[in-house]
XYZ file of C-alpha atoms in Angstrom:
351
model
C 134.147 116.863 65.235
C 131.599 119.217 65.820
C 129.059 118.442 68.479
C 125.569 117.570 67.522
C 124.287 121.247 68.717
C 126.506 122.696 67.239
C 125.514 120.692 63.125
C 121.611 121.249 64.435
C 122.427 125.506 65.122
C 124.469 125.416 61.595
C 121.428 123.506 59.604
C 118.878 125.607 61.362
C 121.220 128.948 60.999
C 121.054 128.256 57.046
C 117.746 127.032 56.770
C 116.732 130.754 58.387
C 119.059 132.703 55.841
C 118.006 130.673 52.939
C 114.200 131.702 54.133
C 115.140 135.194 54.788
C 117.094 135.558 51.199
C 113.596 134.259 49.878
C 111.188 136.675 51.483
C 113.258 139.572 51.070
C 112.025 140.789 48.012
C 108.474 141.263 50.648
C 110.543 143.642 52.756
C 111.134 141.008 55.927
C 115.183 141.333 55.519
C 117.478 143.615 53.242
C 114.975 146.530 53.404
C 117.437 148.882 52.115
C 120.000 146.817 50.389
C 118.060 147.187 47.556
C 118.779 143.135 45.991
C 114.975 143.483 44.607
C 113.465 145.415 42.858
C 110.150 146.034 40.107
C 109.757 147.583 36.576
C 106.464 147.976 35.431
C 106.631 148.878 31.468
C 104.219 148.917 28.634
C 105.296 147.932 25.288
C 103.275 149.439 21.924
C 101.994 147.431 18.796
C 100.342 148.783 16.043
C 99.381 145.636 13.793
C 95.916 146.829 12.892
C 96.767 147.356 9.383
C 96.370 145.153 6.004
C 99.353 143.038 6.665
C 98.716 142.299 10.058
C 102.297 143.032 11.296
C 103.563 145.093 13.625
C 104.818 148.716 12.277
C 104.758 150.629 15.587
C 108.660 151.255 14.824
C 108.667 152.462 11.455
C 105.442 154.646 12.037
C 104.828 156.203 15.299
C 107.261 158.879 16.537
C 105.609 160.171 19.899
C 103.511 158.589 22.753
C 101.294 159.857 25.495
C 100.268 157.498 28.088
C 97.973 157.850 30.816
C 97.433 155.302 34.116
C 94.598 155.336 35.080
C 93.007 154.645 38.732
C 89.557 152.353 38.817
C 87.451 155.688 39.352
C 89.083 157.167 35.955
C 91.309 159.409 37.501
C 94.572 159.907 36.004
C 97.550 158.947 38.811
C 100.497 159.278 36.245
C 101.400 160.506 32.681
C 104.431 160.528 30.632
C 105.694 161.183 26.766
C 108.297 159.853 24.808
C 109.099 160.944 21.567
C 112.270 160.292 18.885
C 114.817 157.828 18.239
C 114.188 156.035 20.885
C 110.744 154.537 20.032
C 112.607 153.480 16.801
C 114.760 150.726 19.165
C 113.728 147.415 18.490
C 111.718 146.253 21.764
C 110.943 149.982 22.960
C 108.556 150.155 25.907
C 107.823 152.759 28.186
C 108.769 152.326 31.940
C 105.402 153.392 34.151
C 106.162 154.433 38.189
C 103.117 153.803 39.589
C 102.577 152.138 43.451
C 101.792 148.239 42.499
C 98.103 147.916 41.582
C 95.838 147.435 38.411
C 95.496 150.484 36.470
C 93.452 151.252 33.105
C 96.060 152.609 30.327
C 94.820 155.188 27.332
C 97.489 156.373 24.745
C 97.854 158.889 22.026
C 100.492 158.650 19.532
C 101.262 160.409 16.465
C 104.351 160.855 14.008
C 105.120 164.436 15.732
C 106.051 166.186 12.963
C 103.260 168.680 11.941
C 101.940 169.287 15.597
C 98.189 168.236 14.094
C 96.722 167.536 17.148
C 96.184 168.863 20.685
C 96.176 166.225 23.218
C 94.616 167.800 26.368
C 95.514 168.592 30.155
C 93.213 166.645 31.963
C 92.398 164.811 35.490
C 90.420 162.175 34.384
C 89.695 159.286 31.606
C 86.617 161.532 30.203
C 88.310 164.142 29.542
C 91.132 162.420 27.260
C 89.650 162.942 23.828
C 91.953 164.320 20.385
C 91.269 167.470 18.683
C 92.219 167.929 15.054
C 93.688 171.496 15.140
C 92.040 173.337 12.033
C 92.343 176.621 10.391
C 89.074 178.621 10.328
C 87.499 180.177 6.991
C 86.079 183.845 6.558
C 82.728 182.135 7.045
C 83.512 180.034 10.257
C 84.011 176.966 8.185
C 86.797 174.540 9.472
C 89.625 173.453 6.912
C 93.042 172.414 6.726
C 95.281 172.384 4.294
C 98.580 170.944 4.983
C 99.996 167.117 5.965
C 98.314 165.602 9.163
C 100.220 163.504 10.872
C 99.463 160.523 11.543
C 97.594 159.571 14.800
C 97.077 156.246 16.877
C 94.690 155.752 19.925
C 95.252 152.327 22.205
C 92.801 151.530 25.782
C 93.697 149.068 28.026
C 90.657 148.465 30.646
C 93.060 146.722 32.783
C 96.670 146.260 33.316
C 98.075 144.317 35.951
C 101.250 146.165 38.103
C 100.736 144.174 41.575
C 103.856 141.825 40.938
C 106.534 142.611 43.629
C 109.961 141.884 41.882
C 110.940 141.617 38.174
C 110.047 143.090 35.600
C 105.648 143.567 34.522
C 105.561 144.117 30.710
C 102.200 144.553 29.223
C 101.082 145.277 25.218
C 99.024 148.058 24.512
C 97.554 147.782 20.861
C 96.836 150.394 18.843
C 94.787 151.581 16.277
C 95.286 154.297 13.275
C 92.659 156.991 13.120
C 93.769 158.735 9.899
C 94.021 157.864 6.211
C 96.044 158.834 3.254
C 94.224 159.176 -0.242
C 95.965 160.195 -3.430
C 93.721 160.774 -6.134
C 94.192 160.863 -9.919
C 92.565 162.827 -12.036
C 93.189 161.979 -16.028
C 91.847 162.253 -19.341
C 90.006 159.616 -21.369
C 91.232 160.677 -24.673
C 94.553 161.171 -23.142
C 95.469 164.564 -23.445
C 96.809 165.692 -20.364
C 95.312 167.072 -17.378
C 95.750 170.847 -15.952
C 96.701 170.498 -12.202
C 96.224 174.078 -11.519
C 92.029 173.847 -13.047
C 90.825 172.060 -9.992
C 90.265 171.584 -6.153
C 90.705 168.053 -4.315
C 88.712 168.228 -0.718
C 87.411 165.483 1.879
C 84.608 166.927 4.043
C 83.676 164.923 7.058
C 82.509 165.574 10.534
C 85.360 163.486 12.379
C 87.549 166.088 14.083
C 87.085 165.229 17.926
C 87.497 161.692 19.279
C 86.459 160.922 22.951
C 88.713 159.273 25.367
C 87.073 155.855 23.788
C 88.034 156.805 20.476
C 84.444 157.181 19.394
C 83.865 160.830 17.530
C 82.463 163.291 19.254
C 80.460 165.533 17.590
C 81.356 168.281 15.276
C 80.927 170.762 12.320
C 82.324 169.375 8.730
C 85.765 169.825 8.881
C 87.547 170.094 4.838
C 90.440 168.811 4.205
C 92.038 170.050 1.248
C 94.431 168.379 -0.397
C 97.834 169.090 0.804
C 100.015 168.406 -2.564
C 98.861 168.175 -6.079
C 101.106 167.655 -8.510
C 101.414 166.777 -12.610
C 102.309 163.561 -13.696
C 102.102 160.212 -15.709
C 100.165 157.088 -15.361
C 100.251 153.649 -16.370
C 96.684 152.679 -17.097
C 95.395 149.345 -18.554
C 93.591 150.022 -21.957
C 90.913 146.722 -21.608
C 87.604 147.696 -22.694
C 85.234 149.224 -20.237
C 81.640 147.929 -22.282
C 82.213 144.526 -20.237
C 79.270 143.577 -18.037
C 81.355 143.318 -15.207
C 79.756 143.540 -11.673
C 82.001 142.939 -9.312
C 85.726 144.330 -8.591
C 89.158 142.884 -10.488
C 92.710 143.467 -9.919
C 94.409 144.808 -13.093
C 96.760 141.898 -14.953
C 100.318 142.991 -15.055
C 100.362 141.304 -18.575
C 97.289 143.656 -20.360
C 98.305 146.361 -22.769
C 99.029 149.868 -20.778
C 99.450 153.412 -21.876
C 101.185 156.179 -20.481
C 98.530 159.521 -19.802
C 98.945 162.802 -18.022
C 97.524 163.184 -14.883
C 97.292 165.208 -12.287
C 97.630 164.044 -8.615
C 96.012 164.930 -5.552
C 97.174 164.009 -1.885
C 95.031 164.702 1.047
C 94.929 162.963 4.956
C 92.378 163.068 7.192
C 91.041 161.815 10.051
C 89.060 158.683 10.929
C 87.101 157.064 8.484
C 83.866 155.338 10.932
C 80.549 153.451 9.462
C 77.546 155.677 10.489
C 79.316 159.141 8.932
C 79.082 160.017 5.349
C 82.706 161.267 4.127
C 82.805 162.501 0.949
C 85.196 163.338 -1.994
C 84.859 166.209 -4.091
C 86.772 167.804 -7.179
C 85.726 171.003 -8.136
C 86.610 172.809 -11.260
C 88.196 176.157 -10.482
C 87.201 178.721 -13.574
C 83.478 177.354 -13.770
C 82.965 176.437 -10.366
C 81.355 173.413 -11.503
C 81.315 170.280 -9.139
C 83.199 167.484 -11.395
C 82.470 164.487 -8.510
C 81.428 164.321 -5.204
C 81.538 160.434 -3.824
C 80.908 159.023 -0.377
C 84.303 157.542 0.452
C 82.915 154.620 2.328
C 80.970 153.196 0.322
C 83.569 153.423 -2.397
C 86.669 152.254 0.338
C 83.915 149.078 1.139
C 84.138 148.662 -2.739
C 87.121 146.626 -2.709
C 87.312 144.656 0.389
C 86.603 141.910 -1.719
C 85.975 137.983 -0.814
C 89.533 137.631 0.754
C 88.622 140.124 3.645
C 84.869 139.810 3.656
C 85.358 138.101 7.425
C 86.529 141.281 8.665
C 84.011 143.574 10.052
C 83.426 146.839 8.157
C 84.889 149.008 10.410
C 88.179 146.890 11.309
C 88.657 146.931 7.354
C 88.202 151.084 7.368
C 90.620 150.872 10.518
C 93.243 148.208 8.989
C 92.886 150.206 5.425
C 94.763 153.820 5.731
C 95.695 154.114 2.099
C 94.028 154.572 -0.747
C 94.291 155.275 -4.675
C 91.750 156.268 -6.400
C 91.862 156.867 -10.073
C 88.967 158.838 -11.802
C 87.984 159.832 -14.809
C 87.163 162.871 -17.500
C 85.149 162.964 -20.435
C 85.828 165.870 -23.444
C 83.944 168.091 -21.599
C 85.695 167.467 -18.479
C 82.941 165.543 -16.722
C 83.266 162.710 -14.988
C 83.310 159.678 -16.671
C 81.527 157.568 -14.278
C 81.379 154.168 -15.723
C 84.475 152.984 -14.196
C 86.742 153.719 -11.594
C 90.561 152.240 -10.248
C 90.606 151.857 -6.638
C 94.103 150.235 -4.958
C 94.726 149.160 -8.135
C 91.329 147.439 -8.280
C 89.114 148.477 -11.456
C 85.655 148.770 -10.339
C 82.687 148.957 -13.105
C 79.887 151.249 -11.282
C 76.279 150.097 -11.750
C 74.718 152.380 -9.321
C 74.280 155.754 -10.144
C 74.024 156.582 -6.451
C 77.725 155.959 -5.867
């Protein structure tokens, strides 16, 4: 039997390795056996859209994130870009010392290289740049598919955990929109693609570090495919004193016109600017429409989403159909217009 130092030096020997075991993680025993360690990652959501879900997986393609110190300085930067984001439950691992950090992010699809994302030292100097072609008169344009872009701030994130693994969520937010725009015939006959030009013009092409725009000249965005086609249009009357917006019934009468069909992206839509829309006919030079888009995008946010502040609902709200159209003179026949499938009877001549 074992003596009753020798049970007191045994209970006190395993009370002391149990203690050390539990403290090691702090660096009091095991310093370099390397039985603890920390991962501090940041995972990406991008649910600010119209179904409230998250799409960061099917949509984004590359991401640039910045930690940031409390002064603004930037102590660490990384990009990731490909398959990989595509894995369900992606997130980033960030090697920082343990501390709180601010986080900024960029993303985009990566495809068209539309954007310049810049070498900087510190949080004010992490804006976006749209890169643009220049016209003979200085003017700024583009012409081809944008990809799309995200922006996501995180004031503070919280690395100061020891052991385990630190997973925050950095949300994100779109700042570009996709508009396809039909152009068709009342009477029918169909339309000639090749007669006219489809162009955005806003002054949105720099975005500061708080994804507020910066300012700028008009940029134009031109539309990047227009092609011929066919539409399914309902044939209701349009003499109705309708004032308000209504989805078209799947069950009214429909007829098939040619149309022709416009796609253009571009960057931000934000309350405050005045984006507009313009077709112009090519042989007279005549303007056929010119439209500010957000009044007509604010058009349809109907009663379901009138909770949701303007600009969430321009933020949420990347695509858009819009559906216009021409008298037998080839003006525009502005009594009506479709909008996401929404016919909307115009009252107000200013629109």
């Amino acid at each position: 039997m074992l003596s009753v130092f020798k049970k007191t030096f045994i209970v006190l020997l395993a009370m002391a390795l149990a203690g050390g075991m539990a403290v090691s993680c702090s660096g009091l025993i095991y310093d370099d056996e390397g039985d603890c360690a920390v991962s501090y990652r940041v995972k990406f959501r991008y649910d600010m859209n119209m179904k409230f879900a998250d799409a960061f997986a099917h949509e984004v393609r590359s991401v640039t994130l910045y930690v940031l110190d409390e002064d603004g300085g930037i102590v660490w930067s990384k990009t990731e870009s490909g398959d990989a984001l595509t894995v369900e439950g992606y997130s980033m691992e960030v090697d920082v010392p343990a501390g709180k950090y601010g986080l900024l992010a960029w993303c985009d699809a990566d495809e068209y290289k539309s954007w310049t994302f810049p070498q900087a030292k510190v949080r004010n100097d992490l804006g976006c740049a749209l890169n643009h072609k220049s016209d003979a008169d200085g003017s700024a344009y583009t012409d081809g598919r944008i990809d799309d872009l995200y922006y996501g701030y995180l004031a503070e994130a919280d690395f100061t955990a020891d052991e385990g693994t630190v997973m925050v969520t950095m949300p994100l937010v779109k700042n570009t929109n996709n508009f396809k725009v039909v152009l068709q015939h009342l009477s029918g006959k169909p339309v000639d693609k090749d007669k006219f030009d489809f162009f955005i013009t806003d002054d949105n092409c720099k975005m500061d570090w708080d994804n507020n725009l910066l300012p700028c000249d008009n940029v134009t965005y031109r539309a990047w495919s227009v092609s011929s086609g066919s539409a399914e249009v309902a044939t209701r009357s349009v003499t109705e004193p309708v004032e308000v917006t209504e989805p078209v019934e799947a069950t009214r009468a429909t007829e098939s016109f040619g149309v022709a069909l416009a796609e253009l992206t571009t960057g931000r839509l934000v309350m405050g600017h005045k984006p507009r829309l313009h077709i112009r006919n090519k042989e007279t030079g005549a303007t056929v429409l010119s439209v500010p888009l957000l009044d007509y995008a604010l058009l349809v946010k109907g009663r379901y989403n009138e909770s949701i502040p303007d600009q969430e609902y321009l933020d949420r709200q990347d695509d858009y159909n819009l559906v216009f159209f021409l008298d037998k003179n080839e003006n525009w026949a502005n009594s009506f217009i479709y909008i996401n499938s929404w016919k909307v009877v115009l009252q107000n001549e200013d629109l």
